[in-house]
Coordinates of C-alpha atoms and ligand atoms in Angstrom, one line a residue:
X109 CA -35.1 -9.1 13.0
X110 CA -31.7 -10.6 12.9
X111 CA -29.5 -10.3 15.8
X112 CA -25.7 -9.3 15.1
X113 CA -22.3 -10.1 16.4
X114 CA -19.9 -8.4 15.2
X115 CA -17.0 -9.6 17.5
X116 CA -13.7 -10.7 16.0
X117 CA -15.5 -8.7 12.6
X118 CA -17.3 -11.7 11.6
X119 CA -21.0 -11.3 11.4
X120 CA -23.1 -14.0 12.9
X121 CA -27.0 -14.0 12.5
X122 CA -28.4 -15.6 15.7
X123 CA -31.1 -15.1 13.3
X124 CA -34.8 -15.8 12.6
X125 CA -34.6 -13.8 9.1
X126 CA -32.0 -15.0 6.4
X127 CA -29.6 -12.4 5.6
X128 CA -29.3 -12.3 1.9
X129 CA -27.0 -14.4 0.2
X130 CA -25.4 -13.6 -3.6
X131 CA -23.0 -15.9 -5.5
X132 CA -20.1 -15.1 -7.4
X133 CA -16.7 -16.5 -8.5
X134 CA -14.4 -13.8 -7.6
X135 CA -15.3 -11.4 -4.5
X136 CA -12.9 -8.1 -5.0
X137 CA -12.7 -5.9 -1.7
X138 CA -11.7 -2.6 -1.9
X139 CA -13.2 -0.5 -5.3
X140 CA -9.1 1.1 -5.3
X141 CA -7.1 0.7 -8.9
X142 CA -5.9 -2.8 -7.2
X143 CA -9.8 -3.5 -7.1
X144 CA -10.3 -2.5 -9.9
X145 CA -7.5 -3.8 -12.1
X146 CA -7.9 -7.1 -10.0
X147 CA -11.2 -7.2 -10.8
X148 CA -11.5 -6.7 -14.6
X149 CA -8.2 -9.0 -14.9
X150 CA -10.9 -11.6 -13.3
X151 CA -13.8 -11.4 -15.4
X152 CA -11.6 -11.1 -18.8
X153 CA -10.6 -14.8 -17.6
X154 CA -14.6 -15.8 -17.7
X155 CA -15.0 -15.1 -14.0
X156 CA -18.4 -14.0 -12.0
X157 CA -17.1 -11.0 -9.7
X158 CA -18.3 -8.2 -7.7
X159 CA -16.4 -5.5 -6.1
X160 CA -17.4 -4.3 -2.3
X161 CA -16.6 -1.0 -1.7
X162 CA -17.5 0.9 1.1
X163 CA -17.5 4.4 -0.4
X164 CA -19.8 5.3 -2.3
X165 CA -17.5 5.9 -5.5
X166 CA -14.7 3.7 -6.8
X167 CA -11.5 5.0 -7.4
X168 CA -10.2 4.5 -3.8
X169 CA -7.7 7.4 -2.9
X170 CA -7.2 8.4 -6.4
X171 CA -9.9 10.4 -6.2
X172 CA -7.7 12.6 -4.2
X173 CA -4.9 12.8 -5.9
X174 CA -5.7 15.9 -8.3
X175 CA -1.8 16.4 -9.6
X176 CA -0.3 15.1 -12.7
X177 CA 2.0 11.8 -12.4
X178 CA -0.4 9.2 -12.7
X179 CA 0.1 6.9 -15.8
X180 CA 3.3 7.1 -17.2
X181 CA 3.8 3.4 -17.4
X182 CA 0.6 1.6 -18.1
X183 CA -1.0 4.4 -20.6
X184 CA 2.3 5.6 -22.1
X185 CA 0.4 9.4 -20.3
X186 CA 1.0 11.9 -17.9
X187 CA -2.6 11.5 -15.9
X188 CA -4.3 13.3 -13.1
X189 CA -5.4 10.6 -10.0
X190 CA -8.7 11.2 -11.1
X191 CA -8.1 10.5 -14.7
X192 CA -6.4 7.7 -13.9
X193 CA -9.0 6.3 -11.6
X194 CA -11.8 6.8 -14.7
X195 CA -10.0 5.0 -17.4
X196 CA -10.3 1.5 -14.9
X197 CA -14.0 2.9 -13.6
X198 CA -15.2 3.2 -17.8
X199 CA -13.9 -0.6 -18.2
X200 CA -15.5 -1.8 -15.4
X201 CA -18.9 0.0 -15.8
X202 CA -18.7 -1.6 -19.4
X203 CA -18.6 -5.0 -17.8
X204 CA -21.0 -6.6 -15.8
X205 CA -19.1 -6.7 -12.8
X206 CA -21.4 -6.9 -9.9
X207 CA -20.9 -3.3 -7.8
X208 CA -21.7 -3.1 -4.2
X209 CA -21.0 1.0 -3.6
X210 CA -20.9 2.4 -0.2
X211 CA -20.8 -1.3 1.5
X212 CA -18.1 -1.8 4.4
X213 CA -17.3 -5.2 4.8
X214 CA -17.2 -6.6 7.9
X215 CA -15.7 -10.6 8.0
X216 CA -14.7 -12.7 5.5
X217 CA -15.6 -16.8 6.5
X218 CA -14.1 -19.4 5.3
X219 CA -15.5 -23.1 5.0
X220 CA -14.8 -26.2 3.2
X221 CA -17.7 -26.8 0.5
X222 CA -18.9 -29.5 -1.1
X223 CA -16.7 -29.8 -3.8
X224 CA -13.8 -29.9 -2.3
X225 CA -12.8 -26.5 -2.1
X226 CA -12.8 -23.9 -0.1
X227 CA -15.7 -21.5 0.1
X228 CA -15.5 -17.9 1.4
X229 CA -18.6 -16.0 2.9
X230 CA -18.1 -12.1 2.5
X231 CA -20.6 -10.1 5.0
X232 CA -21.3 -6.6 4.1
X233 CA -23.1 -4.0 5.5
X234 CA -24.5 -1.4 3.5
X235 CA -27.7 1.4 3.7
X236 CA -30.1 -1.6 3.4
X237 CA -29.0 -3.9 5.1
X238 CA -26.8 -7.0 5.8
X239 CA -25.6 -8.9 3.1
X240 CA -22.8 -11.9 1.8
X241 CA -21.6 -13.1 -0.8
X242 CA -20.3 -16.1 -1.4
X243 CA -17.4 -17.4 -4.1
X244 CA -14.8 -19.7 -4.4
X245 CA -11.7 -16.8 -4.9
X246 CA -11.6 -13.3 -2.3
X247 CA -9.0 -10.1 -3.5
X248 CA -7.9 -7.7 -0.7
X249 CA -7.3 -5.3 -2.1
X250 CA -8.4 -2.5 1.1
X251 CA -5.5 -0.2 0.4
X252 CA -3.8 1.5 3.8
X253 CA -4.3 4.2 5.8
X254 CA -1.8 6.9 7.5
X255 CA 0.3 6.7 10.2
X256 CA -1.1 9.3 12.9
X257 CA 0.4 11.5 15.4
X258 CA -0.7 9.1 18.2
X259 CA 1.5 6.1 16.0
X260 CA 5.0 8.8 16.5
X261 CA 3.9 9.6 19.7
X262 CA 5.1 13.6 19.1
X263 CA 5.3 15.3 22.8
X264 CA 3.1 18.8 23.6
X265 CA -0.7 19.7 23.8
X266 CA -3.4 18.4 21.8
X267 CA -4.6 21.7 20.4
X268 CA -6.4 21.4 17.1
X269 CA -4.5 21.8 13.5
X270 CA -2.8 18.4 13.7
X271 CA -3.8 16.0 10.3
X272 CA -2.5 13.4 8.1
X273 CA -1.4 15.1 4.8
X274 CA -4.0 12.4 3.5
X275 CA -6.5 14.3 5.6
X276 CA -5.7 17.6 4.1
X277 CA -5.4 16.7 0.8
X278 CA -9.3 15.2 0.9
X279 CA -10.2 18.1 2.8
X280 CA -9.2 20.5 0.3
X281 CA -9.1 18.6 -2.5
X282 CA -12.7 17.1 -2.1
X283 CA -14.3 19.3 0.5
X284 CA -12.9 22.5 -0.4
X285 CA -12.1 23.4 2.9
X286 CA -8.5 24.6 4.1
X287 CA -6.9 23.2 6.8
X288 CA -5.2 26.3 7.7
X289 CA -3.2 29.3 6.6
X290 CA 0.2 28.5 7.8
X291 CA 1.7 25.0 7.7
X292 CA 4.7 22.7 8.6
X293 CA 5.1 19.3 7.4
X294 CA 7.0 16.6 9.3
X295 CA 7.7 14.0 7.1
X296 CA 9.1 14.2 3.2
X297 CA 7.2 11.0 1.9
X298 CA 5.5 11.5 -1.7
X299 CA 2.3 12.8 0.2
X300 CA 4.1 15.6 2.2
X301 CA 5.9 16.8 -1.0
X302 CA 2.5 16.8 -2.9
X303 CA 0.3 18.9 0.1
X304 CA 3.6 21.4 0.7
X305 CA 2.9 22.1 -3.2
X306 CA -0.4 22.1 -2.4
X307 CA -0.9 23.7 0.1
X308 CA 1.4 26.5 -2.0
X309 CA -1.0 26.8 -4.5
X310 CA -4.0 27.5 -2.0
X311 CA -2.2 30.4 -0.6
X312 CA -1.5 28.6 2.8
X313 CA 2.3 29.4 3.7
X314 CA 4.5 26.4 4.0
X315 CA 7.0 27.3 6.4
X316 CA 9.2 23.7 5.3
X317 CA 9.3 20.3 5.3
X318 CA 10.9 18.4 8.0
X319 CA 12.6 15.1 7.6
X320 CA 13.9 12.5 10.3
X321 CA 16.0 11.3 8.5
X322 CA 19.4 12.4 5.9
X323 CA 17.2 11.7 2.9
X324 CA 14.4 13.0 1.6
X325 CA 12.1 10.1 1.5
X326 CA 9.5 10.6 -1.7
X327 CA 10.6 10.1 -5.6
X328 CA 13.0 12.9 -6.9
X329 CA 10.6 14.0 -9.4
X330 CA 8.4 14.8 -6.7
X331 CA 11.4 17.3 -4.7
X332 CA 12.3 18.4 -8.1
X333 CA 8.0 19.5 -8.4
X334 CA 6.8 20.1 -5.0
X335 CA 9.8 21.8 -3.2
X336 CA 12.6 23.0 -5.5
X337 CA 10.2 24.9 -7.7
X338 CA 8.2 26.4 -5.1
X339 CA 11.6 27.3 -3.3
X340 CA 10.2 25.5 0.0
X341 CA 13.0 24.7 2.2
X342 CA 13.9 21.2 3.1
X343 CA 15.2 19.9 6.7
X344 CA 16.9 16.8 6.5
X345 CA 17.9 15.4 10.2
X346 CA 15.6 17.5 11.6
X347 CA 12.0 16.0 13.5
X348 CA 8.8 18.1 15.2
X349 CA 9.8 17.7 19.6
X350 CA 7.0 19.7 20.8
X351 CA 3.2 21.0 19.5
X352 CA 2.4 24.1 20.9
X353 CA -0.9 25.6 21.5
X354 CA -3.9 25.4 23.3
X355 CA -7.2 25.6 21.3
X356 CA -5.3 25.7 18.0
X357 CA -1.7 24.9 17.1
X358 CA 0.4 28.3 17.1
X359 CA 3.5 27.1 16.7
X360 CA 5.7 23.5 16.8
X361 CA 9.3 23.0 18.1
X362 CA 11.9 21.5 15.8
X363 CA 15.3 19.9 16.7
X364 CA 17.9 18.5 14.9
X365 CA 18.5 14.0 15.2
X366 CA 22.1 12.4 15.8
X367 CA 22.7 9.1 13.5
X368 CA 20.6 7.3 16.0
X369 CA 17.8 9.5 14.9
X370 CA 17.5 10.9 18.6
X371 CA 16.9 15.0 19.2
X372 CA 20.3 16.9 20.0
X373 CA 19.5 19.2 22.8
X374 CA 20.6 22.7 22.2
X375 CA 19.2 22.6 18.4
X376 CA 15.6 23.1 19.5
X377 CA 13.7 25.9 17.4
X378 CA 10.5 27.5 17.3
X379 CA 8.5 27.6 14.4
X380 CA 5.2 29.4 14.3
X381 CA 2.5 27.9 12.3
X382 CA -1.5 27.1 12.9
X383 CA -1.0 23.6 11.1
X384 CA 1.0 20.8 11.1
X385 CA 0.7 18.0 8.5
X386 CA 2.1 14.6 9.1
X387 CA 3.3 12.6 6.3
X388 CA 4.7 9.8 8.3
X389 CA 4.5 6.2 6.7
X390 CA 1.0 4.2 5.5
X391 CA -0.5 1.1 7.1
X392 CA -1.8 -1.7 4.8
X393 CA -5.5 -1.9 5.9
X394 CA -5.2 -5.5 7.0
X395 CA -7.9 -6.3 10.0
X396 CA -10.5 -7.8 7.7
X397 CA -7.4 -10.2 6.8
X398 CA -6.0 -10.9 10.1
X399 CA -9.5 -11.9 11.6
X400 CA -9.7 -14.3 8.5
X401 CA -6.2 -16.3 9.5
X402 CA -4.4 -14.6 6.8
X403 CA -0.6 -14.5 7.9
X404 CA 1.0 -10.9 8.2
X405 CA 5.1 -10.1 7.1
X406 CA 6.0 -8.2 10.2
X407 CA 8.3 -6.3 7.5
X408 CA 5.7 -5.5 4.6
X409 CA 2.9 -5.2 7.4
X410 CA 0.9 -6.8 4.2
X411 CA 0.0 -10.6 3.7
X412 CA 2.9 -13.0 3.2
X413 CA 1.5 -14.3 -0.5
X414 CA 3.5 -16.7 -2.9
X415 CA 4.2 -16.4 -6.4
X416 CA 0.6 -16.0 -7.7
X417 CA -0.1 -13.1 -4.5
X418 CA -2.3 -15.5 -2.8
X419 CA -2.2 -15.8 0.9
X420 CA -1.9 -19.0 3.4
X421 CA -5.6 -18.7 3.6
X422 CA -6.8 -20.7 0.2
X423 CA -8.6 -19.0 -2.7
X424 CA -7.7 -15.8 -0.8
X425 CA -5.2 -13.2 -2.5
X426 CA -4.1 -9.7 -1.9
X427 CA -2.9 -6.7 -3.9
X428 CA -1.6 -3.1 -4.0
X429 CA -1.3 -1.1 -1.0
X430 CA -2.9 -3.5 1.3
X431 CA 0.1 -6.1 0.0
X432 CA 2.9 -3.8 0.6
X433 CA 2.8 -0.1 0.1
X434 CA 3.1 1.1 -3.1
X435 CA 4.9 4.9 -4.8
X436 CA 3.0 4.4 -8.3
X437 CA -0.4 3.6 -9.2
X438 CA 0.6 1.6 -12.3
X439 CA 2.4 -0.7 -10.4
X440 CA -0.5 -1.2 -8.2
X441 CA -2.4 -2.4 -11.7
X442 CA 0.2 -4.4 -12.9
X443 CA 0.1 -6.5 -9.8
X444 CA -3.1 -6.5 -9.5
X445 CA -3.6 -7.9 -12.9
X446 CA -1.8 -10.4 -11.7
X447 CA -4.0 -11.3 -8.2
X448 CA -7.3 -10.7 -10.6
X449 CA -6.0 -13.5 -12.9
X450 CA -4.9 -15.8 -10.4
X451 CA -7.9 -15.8 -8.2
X452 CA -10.3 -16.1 -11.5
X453 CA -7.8 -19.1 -12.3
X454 CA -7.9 -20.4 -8.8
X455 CA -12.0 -20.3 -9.0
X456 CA -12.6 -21.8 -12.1
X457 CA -10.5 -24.2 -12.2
X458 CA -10.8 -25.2 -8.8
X459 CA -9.2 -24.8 -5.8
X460 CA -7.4 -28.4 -5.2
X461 CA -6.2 -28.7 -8.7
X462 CA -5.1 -25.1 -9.1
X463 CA -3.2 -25.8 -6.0
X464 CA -1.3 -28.8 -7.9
X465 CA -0.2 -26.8 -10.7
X466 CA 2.2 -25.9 -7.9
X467 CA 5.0 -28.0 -7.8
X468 CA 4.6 -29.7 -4.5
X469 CA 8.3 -30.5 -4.2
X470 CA 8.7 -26.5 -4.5
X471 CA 7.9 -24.8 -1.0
X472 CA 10.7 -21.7 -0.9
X473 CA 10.7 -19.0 1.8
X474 CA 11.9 -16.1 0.6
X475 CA 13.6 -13.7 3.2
X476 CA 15.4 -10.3 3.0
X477 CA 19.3 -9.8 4.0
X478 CA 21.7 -6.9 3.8
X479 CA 19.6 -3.2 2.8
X480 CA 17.1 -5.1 1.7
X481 CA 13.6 -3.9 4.2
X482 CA 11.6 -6.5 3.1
X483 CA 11.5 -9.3 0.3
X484 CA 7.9 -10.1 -1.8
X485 CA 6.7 -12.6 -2.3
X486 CA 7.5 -14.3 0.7
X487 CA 7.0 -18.1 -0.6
X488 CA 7.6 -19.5 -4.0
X489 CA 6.0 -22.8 -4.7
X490 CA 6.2 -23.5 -8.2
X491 CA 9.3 -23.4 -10.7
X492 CA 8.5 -20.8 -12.8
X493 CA 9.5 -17.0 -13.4
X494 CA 8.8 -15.1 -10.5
X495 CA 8.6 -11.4 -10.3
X496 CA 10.4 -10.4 -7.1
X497 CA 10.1 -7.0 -5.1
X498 CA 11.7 -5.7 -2.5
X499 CA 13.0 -2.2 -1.1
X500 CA 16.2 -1.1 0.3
X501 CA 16.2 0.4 3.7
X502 CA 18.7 3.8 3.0
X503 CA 20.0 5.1 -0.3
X504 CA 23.0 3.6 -1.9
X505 CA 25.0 4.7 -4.8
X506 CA 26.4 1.3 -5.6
X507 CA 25.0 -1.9 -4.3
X508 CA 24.5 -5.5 -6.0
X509 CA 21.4 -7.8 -5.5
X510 CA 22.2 -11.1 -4.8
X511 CA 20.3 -14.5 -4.3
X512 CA 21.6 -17.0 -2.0
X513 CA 20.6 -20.3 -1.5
X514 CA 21.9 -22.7 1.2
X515 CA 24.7 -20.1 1.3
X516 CA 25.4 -20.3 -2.2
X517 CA 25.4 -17.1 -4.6
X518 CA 22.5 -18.5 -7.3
X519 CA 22.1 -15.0 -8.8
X520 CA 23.6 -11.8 -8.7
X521 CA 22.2 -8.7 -10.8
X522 CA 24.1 -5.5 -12.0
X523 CA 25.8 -2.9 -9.6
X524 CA 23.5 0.3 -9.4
X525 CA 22.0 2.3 -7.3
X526 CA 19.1 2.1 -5.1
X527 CA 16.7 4.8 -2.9
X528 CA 14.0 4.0 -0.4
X529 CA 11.6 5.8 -1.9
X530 CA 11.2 3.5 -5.4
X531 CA 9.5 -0.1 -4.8
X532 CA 12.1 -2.4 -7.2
X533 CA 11.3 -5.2 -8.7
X534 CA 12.9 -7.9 -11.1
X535 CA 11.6 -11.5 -13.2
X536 CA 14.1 -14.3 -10.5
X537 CA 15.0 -16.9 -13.3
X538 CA 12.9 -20.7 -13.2
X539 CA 16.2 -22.4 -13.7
X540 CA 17.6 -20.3 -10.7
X541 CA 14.7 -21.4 -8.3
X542 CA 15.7 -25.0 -9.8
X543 CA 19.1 -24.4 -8.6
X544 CA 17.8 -23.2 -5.1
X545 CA 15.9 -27.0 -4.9
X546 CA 19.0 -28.7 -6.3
X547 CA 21.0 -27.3 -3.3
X548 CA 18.1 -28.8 -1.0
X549 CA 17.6 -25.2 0.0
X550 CA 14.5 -24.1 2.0
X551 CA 15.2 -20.8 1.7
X552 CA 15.9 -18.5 -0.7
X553 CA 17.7 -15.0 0.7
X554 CA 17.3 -12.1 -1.4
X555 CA 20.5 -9.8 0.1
X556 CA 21.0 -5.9 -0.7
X557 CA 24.9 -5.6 -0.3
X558 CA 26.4 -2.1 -1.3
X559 CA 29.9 -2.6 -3.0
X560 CA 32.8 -0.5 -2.1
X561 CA 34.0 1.3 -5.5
X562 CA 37.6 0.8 -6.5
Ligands
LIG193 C1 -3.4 9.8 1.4 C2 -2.7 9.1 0.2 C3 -2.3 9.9 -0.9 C4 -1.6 9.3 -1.9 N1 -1.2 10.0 -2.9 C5 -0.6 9.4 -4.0 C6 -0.1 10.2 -5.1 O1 -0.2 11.4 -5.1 N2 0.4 9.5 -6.1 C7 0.6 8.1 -6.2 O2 1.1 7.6 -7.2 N3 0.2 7.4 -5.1 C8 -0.4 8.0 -4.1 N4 -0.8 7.3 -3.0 C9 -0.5 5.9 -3.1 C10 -1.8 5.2 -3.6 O3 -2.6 4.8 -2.5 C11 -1.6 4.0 -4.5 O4 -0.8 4.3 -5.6 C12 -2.9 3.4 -4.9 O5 -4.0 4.3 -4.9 C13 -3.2 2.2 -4.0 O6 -4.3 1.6 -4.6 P1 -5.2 0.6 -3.7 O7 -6.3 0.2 -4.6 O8 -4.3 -0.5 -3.2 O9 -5.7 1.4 -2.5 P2 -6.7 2.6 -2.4 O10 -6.7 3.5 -3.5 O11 -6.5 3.1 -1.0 O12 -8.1 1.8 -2.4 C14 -8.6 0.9 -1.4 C15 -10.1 0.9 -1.4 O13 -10.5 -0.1 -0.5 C16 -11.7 0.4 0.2 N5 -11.8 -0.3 1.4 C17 -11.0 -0.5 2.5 N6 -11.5 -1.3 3.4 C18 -12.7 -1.6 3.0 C19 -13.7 -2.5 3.6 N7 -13.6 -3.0 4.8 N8 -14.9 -2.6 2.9 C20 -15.0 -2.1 1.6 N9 -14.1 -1.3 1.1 C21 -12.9 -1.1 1.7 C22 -11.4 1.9 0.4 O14 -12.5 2.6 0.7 C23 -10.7 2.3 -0.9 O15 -11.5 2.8 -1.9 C24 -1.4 7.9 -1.9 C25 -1.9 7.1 -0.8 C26 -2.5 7.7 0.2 C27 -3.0 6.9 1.4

């Protein structure tokens, strides 16, 4: 038998029996709608590719995500998750995209081959074994995961009744079990406004929502659905200080924040419940890319990719949630397209001249300034139109993007709005990135500013 070691989650055999080696152009990790769309997007462009996923169904956390919403954008429809998730599942069972169902991948290696590019090892394990494969192009496309009580480190006992809203919504959603009969939920992100609804429509009480900070922090539709409607109240400025209980929760402590988000003594409040559902943040899934020398963005928490969403690491790109976190599924496909296409490019046509498509006199970092939380992506290195996202750190009624470059203003767009809760993005001009060289810029700086109405 082969011997494993999974240190560092790269496998090694110190072997006497092969593992089991299958080639392909395009390796897709993560069977999510960024898998997915990634995926297809490869193999219309002639690609070989195979999706690893380590459930046993794709569809990622869509599967989840019973409400309407899903759609609007890419299919001109108001879809459920689920629907959502089968339209991509159809067009990829109708290909002959390789599927590896319920297969966890463990390490990606990367080598130099033959032919002058750079070839990746995927090692998976799965019900029958160890296996890898091998291509010239990897997606990450792994998603996130939620932020956990342990990550807000909320004082009190340990009692039962604590979950990620992500929890609860598989566990009633896909186990039909309820979490409880009386809930709070700290945190008013898209997925706390979705479980308070439903929650709501199980018949488990929602006693409110409570938010940190002066916003709510999920889409306004989603208030609008999920709160307003169901007339449960929402606590702005207000965080959980205390979990109380001892087998089970029975009740958690509220208090009021100042502007430096700290509690106000004197505003504590006791609010008796069995369950408490956190819906604070998500965490690109990015350990399988840190332990293959992909950089992180300290900001995004997601690879720092160029133009075309790949990574330092060559031939290796990233996508959706596990890129930076995403409120819509559609976008997740667009981009993902995107990665798919490149990465098919990038395998086909080889890894050294894909690279000098790039103009080599381009190399751009791209950083955030002003309200700005975060700036993608975070290097451009080719003239060309470049789709830029970013997302603004609190709400502003009137605020201007701008684009400096060696301190010079290279492109400003309208005055408008902007909320933390929508992911923006807009096409940055070729000629402006011209202009950015021309200056002998290194860096571009993409700067938030709000404007002070006359
Ligand atoms: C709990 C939760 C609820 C959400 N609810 C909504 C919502 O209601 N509406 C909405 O628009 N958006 C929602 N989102 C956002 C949603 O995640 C994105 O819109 C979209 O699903 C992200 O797609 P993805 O493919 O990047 O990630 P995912 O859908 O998370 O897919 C990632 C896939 O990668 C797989 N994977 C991860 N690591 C490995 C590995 N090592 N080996 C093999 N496979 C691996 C996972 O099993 C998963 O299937 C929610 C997100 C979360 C976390």
């Amino acid at each position: 038998m082969a011997t494993l070691d999974m240190r560092d989650g790269r496998a090694e055999t110190g072997a006497t029996e092969a593992v089991q080696t299958q080639a392909f152009d395009v390796i897709v990790i993560g069977g999510g709608p960024a898998g997915m769309a990634a995926a297809l997007a490869a193999h219309k462009a002639g690609a070989q590719v195979a999706i690893a996923e380590r459930e046993q169904h794709l569809g990622g956390i869509l599967r989840q995500c019973i409400h309407p919403g899903f759609g609007l954008s890419h299919f001109k429809q108001e879809l459920t998750g689920p629907e959502y998730a089968q339209r991509f599942i159809d067009q990829v069972r109708a290909t002959d995209i390789a599927l590896f169902l319920g297969s966890m991948v463990l390490g990606i290696d990367s080598s130099e081959s033959t032919e002058d590019a750079t070839l990746h090892t995927v090692t998976l394990m799965n019900p029958s074994g160890m296996l890898q494969l091998t291509g010239r192009a990897v997606v990450l496309a792994m998603g996130c995961r939620e932020r956990t009580r342990s990550e807000i480190k909320i004082p009190g006992s340990r009692p039962a009744g604590v979950f990620t809203a992500g929890l609860a919504q598989r566990y009633i959603n896909i186990e039909n079990l309820k979490p409880g009969s009386r809930a709070v939920i700290l945190g008013s992100g898209d997925i706390g406004l979705i479980m308070a609804r439903r929650c709501t429509l199980e018949g488990i009480s929602v006693e409110g929502v409570y938010e940190l900070m002066p916003y709510a922090n999920g889409l306004r539709r989603n208030v609008k659905n999920c709160l307003d409607d169901f007339d449960i109240p929402l606590h702005l400025s207000t965080t959980v200080t205390r979990v109380i209980g001892h087998d089970r929760v029975e009740a958690v402590e509220v208090s009021q924040v100042d502007e430096r988000l700290a509690p106000i003594p004197g505003t504590e409040r006791v609010v008796p419940c069995d369950t408490l559902l956190l819906s604070v943040g998500l965490i690109p899934e990015n350990e399988l890319s840190v332990a293959a020398g992909v950089e992180l963005d300290p900001r995004t928490r997601g690879a720092v990719v160029d133009q075309s969403l790949q990574t330092g690491v060559p031939g290796i790109f990233a996508c959706g949630n596990v890129l930076h976190v995403h409120d819509l599924a559609d976008n997740v496909t667009t981009e993902s397209e995107r990665a798919g296409a490149a990465a098919a490019a990038y395998a086909l046509v080889g890894g050294a001249e894909t690279n000098a498509v790039a103009d080599t006199s381009c190399e751009l970092t791209v950083s955030p300034a002003g309200i700005a939380g975060y700036a993608l992506p975070g290097r451009i290195t080719a003239v060309a139109l470049t789709k830029l996202n970013f997302r603004v750190r609190r709400p502003v009624d009137t605020a201007r993007v701008r684009i400096l470059a060696n301190g010079e203003e290279v492109f400003a767009g309208k005055v408008r709005a902007f909320k933390p809760s929508v992911m923006e993005s807009f096409p940055l001009p070729a000629k402006v990135i011209q202009r950015a060289l021309d200056l002998g810029a290194s860096e571009i700086v993409l700067s938030v500013d709000p404007v002070e109405e006359a």
